[in-house]
PDB file of C-alpha atoms in Angstrom:
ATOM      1  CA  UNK A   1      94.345 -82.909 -43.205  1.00  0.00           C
ATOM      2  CA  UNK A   2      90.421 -82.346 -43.231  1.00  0.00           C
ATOM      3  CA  UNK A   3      88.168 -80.275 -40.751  1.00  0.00           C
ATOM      4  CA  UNK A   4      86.235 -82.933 -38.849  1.00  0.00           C
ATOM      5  CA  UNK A   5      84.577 -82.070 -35.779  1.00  0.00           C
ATOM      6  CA  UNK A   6      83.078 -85.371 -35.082  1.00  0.00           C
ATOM      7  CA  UNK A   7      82.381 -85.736 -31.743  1.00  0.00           C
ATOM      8  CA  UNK A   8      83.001 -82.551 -30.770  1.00  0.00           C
ATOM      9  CA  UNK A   9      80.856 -80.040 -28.731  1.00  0.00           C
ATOM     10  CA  UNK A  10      80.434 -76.420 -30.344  1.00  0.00           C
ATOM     11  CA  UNK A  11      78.213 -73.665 -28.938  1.00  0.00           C
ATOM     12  CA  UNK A  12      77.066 -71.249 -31.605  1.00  0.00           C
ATOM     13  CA  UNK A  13      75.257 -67.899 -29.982  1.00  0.00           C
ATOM     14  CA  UNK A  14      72.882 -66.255 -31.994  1.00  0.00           C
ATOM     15  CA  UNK A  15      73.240 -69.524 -34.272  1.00  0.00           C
ATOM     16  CA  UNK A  16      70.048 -68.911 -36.045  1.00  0.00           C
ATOM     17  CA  UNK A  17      70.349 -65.647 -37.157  1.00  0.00           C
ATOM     18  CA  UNK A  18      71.863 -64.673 -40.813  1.00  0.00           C
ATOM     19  CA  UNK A  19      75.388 -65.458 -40.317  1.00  0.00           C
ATOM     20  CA  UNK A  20      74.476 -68.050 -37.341  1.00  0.00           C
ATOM     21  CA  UNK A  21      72.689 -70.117 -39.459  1.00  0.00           C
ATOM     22  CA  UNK A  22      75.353 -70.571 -41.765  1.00  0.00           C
ATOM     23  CA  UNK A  23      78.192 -71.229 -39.104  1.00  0.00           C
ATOM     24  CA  UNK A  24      75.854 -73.605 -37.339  1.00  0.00           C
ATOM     25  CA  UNK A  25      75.023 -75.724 -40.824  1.00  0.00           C
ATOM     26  CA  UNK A  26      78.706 -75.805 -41.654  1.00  0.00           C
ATOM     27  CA  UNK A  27      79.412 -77.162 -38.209  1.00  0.00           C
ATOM     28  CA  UNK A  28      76.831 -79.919 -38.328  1.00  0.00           C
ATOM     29  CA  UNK A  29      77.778 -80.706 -41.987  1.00  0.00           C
ATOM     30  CA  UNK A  30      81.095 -81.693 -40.422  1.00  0.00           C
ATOM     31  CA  UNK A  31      79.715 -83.657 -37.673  1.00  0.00           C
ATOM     32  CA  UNK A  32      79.714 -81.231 -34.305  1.00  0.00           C
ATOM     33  CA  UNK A  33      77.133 -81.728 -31.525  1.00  0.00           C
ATOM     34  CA  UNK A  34      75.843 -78.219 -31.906  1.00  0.00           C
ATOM     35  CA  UNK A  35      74.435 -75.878 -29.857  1.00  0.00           C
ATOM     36  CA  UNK A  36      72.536 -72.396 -30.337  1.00  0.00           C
ATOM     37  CA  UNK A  37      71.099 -69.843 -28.534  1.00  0.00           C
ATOM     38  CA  UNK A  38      68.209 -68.104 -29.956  1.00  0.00           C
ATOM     39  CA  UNK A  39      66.027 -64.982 -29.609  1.00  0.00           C
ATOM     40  CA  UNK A  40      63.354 -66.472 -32.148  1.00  0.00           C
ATOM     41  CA  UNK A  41      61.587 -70.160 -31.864  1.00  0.00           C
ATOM     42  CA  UNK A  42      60.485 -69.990 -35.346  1.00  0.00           C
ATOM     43  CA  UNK A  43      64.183 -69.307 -36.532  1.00  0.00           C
ATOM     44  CA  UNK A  44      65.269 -72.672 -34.637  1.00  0.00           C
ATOM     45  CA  UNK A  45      62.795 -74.700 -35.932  1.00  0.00           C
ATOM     46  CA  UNK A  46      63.933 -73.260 -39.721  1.00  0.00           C
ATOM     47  CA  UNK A  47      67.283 -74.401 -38.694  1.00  0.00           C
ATOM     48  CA  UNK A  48      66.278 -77.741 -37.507  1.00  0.00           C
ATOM     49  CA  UNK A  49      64.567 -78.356 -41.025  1.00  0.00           C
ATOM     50  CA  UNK A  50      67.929 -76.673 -42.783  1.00  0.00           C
ATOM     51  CA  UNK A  51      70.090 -79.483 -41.221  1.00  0.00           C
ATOM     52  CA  UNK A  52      67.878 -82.166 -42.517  1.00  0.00           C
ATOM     53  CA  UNK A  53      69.742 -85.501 -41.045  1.00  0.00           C
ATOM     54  CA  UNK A  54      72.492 -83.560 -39.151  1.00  0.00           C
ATOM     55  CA  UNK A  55      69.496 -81.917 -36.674  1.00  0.00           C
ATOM     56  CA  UNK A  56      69.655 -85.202 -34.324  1.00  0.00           C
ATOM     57  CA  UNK A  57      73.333 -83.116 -33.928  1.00  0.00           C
ATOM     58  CA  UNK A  58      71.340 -79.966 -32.937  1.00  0.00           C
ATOM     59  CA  UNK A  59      70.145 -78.415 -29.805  1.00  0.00           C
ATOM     60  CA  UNK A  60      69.155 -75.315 -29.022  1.00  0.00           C
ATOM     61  CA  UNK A  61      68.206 -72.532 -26.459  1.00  0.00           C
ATOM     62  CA  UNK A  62      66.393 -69.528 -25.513  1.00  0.00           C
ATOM     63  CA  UNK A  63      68.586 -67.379 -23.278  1.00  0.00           C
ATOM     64  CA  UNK A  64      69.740 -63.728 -23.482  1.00  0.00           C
ATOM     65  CA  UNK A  65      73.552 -63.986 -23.613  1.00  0.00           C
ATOM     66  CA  UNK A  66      73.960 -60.637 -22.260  1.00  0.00           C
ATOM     67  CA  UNK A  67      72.282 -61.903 -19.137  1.00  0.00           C
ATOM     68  CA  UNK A  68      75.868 -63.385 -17.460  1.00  0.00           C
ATOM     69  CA  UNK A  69      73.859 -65.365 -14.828  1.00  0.00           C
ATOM     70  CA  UNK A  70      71.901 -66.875 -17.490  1.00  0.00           C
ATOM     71  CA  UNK A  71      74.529 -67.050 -19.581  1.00  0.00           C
ATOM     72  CA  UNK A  72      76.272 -68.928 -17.118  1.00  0.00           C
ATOM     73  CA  UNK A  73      73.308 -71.462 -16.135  1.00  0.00           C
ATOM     74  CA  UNK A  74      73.027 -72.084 -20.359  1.00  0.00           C
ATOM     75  CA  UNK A  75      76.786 -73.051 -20.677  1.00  0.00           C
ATOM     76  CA  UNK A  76      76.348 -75.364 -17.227  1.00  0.00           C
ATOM     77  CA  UNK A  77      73.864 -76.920 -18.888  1.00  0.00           C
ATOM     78  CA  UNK A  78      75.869 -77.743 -22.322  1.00  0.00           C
ATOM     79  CA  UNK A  79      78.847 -79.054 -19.951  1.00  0.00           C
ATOM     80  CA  UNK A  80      76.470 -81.195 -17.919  1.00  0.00           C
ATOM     81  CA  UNK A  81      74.710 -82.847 -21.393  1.00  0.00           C
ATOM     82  CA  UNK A  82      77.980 -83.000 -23.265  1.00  0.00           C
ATOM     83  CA  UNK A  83      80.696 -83.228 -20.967  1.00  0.00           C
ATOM     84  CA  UNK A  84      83.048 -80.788 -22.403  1.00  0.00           C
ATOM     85  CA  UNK A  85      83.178 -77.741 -25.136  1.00  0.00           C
ATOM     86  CA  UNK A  86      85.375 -77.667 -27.521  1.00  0.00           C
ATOM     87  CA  UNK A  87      84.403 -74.220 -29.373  1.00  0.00           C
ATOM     88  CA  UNK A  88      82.586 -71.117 -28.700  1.00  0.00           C
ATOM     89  CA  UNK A  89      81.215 -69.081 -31.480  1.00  0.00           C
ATOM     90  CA  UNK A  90      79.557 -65.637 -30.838  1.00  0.00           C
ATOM     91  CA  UNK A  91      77.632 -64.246 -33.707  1.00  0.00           C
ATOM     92  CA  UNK A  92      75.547 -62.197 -31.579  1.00  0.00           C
ATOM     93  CA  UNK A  93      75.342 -58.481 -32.581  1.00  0.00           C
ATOM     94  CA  UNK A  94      73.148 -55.278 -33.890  1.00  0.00           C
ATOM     95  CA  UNK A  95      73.580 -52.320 -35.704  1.00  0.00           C
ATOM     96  CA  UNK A  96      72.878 -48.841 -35.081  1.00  0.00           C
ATOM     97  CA  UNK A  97      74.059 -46.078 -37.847  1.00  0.00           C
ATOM     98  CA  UNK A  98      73.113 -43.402 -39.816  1.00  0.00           C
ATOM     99  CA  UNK A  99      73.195 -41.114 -36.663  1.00  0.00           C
ATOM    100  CA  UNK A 100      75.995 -38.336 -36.278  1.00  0.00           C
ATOM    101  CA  UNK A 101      76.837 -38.333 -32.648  1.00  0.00           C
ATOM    102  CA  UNK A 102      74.905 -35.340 -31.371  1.00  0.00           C
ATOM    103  CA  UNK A 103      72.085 -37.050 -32.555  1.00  0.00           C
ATOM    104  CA  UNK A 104      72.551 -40.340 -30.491  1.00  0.00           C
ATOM    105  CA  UNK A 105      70.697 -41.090 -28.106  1.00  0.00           C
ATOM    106  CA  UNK A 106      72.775 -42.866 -24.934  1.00  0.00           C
ATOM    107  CA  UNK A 107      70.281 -45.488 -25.302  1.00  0.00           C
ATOM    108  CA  UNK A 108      71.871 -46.468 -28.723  1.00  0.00           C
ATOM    109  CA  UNK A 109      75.069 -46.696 -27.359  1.00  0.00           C
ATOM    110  CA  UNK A 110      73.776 -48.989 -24.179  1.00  0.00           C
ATOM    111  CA  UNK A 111      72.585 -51.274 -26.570  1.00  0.00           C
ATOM    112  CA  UNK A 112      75.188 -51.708 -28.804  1.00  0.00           C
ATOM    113  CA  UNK A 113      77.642 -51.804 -25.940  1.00  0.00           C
ATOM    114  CA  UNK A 114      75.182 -54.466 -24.586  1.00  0.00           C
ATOM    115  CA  UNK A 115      74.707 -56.652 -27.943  1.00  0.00           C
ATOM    116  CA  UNK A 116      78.310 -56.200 -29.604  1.00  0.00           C
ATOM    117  CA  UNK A 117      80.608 -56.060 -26.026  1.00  0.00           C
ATOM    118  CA  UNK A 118      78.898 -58.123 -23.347  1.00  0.00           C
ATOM    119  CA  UNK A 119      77.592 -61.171 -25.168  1.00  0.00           C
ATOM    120  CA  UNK A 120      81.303 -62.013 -25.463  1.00  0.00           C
ATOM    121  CA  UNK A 121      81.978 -61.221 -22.427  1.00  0.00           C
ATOM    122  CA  UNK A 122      79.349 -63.458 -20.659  1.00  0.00           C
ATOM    123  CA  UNK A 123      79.555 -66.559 -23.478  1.00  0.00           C
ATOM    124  CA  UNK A 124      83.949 -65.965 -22.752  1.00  0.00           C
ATOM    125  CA  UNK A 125      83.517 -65.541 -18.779  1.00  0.00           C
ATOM    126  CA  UNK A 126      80.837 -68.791 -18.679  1.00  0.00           C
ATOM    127  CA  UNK A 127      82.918 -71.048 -20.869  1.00  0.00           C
ATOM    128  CA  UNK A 128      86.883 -70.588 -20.442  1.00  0.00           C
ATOM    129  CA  UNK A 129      86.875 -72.715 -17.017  1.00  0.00           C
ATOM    130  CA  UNK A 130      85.894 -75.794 -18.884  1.00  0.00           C
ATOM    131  CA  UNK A 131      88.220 -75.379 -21.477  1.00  0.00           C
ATOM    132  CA  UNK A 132      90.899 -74.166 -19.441  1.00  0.00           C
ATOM    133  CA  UNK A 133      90.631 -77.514 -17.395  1.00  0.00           C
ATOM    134  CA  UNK A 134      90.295 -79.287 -20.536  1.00  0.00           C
ATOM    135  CA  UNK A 135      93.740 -77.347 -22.073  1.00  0.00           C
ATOM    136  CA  UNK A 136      92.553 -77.109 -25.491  1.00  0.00           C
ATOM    137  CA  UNK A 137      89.397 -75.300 -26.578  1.00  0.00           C
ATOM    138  CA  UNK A 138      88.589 -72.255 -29.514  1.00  0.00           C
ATOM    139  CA  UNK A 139      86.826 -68.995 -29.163  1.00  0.00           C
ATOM    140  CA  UNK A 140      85.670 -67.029 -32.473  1.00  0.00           C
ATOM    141  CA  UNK A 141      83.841 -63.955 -31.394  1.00  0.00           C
ATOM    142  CA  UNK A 142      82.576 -61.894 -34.865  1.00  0.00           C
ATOM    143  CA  UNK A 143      83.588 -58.073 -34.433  1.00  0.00           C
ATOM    144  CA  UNK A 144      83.223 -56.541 -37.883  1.00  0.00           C
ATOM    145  CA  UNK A 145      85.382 -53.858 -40.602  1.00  0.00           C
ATOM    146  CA  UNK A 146      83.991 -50.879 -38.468  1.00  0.00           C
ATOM    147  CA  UNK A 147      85.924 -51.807 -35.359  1.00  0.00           C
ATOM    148  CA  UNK A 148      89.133 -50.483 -37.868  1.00  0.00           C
ATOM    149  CA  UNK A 149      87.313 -48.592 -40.225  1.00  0.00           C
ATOM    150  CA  UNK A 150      85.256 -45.568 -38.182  1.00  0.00           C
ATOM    151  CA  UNK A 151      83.145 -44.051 -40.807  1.00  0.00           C
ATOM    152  CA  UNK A 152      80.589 -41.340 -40.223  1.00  0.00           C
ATOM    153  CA  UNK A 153      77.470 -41.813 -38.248  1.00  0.00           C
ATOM    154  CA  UNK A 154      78.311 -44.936 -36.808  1.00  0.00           C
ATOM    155  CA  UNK A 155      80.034 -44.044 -33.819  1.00  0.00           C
ATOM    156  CA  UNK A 156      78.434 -46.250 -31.256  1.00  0.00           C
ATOM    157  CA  UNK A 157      78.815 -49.295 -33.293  1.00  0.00           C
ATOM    158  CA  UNK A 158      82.139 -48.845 -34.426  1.00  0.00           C
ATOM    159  CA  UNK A 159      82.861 -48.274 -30.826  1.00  0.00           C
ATOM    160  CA  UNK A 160      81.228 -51.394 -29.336  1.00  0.00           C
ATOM    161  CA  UNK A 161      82.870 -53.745 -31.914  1.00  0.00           C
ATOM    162  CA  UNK A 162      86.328 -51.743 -31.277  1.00  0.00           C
ATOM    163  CA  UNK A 163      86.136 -52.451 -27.962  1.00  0.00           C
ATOM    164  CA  UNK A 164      84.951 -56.323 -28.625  1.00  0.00           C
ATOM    165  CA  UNK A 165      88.465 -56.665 -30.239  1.00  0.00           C
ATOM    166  CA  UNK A 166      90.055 -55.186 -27.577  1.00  0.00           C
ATOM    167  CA  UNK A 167      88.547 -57.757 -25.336  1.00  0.00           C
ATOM    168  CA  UNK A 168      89.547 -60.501 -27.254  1.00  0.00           C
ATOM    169  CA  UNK A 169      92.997 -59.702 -27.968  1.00  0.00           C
ATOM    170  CA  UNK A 170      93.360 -58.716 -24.156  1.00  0.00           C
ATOM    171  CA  UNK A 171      91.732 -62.677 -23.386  1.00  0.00           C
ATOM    172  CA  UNK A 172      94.265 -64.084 -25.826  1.00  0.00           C
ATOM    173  CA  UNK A 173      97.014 -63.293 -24.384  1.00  0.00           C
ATOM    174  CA  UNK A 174      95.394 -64.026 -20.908  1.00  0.00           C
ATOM    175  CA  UNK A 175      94.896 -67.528 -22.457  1.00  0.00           C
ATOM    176  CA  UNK A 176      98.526 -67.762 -23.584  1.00  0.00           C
ATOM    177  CA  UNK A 177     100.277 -71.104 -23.158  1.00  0.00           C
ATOM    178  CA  UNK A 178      96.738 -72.915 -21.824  1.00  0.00           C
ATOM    179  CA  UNK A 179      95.580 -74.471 -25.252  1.00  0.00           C
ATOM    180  CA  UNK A 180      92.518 -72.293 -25.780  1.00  0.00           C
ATOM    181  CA  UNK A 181      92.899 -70.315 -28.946  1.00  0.00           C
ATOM    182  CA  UNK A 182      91.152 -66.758 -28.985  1.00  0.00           C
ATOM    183  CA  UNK A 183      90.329 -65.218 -32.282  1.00  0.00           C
ATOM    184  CA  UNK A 184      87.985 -62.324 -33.768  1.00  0.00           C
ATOM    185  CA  UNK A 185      86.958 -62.011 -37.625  1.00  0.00           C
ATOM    186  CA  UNK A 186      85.745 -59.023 -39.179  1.00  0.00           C
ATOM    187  CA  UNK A 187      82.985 -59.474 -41.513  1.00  0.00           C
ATOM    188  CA  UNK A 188      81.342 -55.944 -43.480  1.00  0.00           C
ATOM    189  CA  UNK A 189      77.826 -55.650 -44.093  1.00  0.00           C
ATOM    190  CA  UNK A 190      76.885 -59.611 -44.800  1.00  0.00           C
ATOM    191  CA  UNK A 191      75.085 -60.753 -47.582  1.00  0.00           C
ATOM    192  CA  UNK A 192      71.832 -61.942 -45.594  1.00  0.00           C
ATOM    193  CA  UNK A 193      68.075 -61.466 -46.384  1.00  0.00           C
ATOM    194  CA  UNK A 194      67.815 -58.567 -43.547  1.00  0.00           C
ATOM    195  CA  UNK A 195      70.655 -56.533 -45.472  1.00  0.00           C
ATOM    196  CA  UNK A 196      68.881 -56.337 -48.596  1.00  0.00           C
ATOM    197  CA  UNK A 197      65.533 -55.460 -47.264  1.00  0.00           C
ATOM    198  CA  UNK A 198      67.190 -52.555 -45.170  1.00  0.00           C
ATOM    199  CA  UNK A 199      69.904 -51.589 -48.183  1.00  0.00           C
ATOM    200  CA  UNK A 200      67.794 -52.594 -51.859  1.00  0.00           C
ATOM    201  CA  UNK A 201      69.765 -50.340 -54.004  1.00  0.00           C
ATOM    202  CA  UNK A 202      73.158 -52.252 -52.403  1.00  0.00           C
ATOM    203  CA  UNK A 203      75.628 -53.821 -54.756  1.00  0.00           C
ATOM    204  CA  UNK A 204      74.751 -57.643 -53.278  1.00  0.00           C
ATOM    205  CA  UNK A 205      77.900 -59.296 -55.200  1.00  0.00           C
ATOM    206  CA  UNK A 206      80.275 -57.553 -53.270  1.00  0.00           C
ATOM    207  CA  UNK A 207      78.983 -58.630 -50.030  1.00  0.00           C
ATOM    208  CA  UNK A 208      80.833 -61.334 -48.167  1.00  0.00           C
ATOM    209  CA  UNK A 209      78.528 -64.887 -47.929  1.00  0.00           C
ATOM    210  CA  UNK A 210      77.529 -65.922 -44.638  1.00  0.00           C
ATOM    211  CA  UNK A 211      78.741 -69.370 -46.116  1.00  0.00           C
ATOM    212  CA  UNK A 212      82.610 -68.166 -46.773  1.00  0.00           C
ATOM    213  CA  UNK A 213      82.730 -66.415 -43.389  1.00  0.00           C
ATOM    214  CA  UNK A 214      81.204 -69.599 -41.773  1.00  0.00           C
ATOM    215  CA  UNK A 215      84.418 -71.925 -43.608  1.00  0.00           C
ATOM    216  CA  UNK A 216      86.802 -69.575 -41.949  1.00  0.00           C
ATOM    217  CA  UNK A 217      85.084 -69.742 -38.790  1.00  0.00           C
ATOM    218  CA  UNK A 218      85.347 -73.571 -38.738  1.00  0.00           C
ATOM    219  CA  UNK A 219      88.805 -73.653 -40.346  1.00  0.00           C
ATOM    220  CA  UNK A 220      89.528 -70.932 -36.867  1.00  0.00           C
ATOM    221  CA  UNK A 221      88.190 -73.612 -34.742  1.00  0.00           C
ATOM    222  CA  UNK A 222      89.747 -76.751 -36.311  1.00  0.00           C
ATOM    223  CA  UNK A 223      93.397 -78.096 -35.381  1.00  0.00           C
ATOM    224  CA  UNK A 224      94.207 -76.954 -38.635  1.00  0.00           C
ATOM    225  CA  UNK A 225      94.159 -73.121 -36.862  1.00  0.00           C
ATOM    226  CA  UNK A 226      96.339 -74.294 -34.651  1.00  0.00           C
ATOM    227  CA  UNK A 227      99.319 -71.186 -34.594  1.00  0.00           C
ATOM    228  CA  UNK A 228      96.346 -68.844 -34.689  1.00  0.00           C
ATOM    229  CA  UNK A 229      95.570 -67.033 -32.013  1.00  0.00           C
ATOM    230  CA  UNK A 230      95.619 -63.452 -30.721  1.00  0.00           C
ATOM    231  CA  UNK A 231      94.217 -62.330 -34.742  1.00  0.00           C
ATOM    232  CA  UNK A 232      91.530 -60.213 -35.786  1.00  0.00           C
ATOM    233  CA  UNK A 233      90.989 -61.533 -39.330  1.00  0.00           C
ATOM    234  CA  UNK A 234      89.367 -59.723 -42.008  1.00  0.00           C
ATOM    235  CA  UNK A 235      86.438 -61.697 -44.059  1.00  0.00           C
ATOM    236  CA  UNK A 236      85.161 -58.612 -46.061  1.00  0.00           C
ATOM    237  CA  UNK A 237      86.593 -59.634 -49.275  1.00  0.00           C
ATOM    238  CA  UNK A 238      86.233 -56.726 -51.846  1.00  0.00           C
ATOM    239  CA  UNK A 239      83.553 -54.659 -49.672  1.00  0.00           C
TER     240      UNK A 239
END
């Protein structure tokens, strides 16, 4: 059996960023009406060119996704253009590190509570009823290694993605027996173009591709995924 989403309605959040991009490329390779959120116009229309013949597939959106009103009104908006949703992919996230904790400012931790713990919260809380009425639907929120692996100065954002885990394994079993699947994956530092710039001296080969992660993102949303749900799923390869 082959992953074909044809016909099928996929939001991507932060779907133009580095691992975005990728996820939201692999999903219109594969046929998905596909939507993204965006912080960054010029990023969208760099995606639009990306998907060459797939962007009549592609639409996209400015909203904050840690606004849950506007969160809310977006996802509306998807359901009333496409009728239904059949996946929800959250690649929203930031990183703050380098910073032993008495050196944090609670302004660091706000916004990596903000970026890493309530997107998926919102993008979850905005788009379950649909698929819950529906009885089949796929959630794929990206955590990352540090929500297991605490290392040194990067308290805040090992705790945000922690607790991002938590609230997906908690909404897993909530979903239990309803047909929407609820998964996590946990990526280490990606191999994208803002990684390299901020870490030059970086062994790049041992960085996971935003292309793998994005093939086990679709395969997590496919039917083929199907007895998966409830997993945090490591996509760090040899990092």
């Amino acid at each position: 059996m082959e992953i074909d989403f044809s016909g099928k309605t996929v939001v991507v959040a932060g779907g133009t960023g580095g691992l975005g991009r990728a996820v939201s490329l692999a999903f219109l390779n594969e046929g998905a009406n596909t939507v993204v959120t965006y912080h960054h116009e010029e990023e969208f229309l760099a995606l639009k060119d990306a998907a060459g013949a797939d962007n009549a597939l592609l639409d996209g959106h400015h909203v904050d996704v840690t606004d849950e009103a506007a969160t809310l009104a977006f996802i509306n908006e998807v359901l009333a253009g496409h009728r239904k949703l059949d996946a929800l992919v959250n690649t929203v996230g930031a990183y703050v590190g380098g910073i032993k904790l008495w050196d944090l400012q609670a302004s660091d931790l706000d916004r990596m509570l903000t970026l890493n713990l309530r997107s998926g919260f919102a993008l979850a809380k905005a788009s379950l009823p649909s698929m819950l009425r529906a009885g089949h639907g796929a959630i794929v929120n990206v955590a990352a290694k540090a929500a297991l692996d605490h290392g040194a100065g990067a308290g805040a954002y090992a705790a945000s993605k922690a607790a991002a885990v938590a609230l997906m394994d908690s909404l897993a079993v909530d979903c239990k027996g309803t047909g929407v699947r609820v998964n996590s994956i946990l990526p280490s530092i990606i191999d994208t173009a803002i990684n390299r710039k901020a870490m030059p001296e970086a062994d790049f080969a041992i960085w996971p591709k935003p292309e793998d992660i994005a093939s086990v993102v679709l395969f997590l949303c496919s039917d083929l995924a199907r007895v998966i749900h409830g997993a945090a799923i490591p996509v760090y390869g040899d990092s």
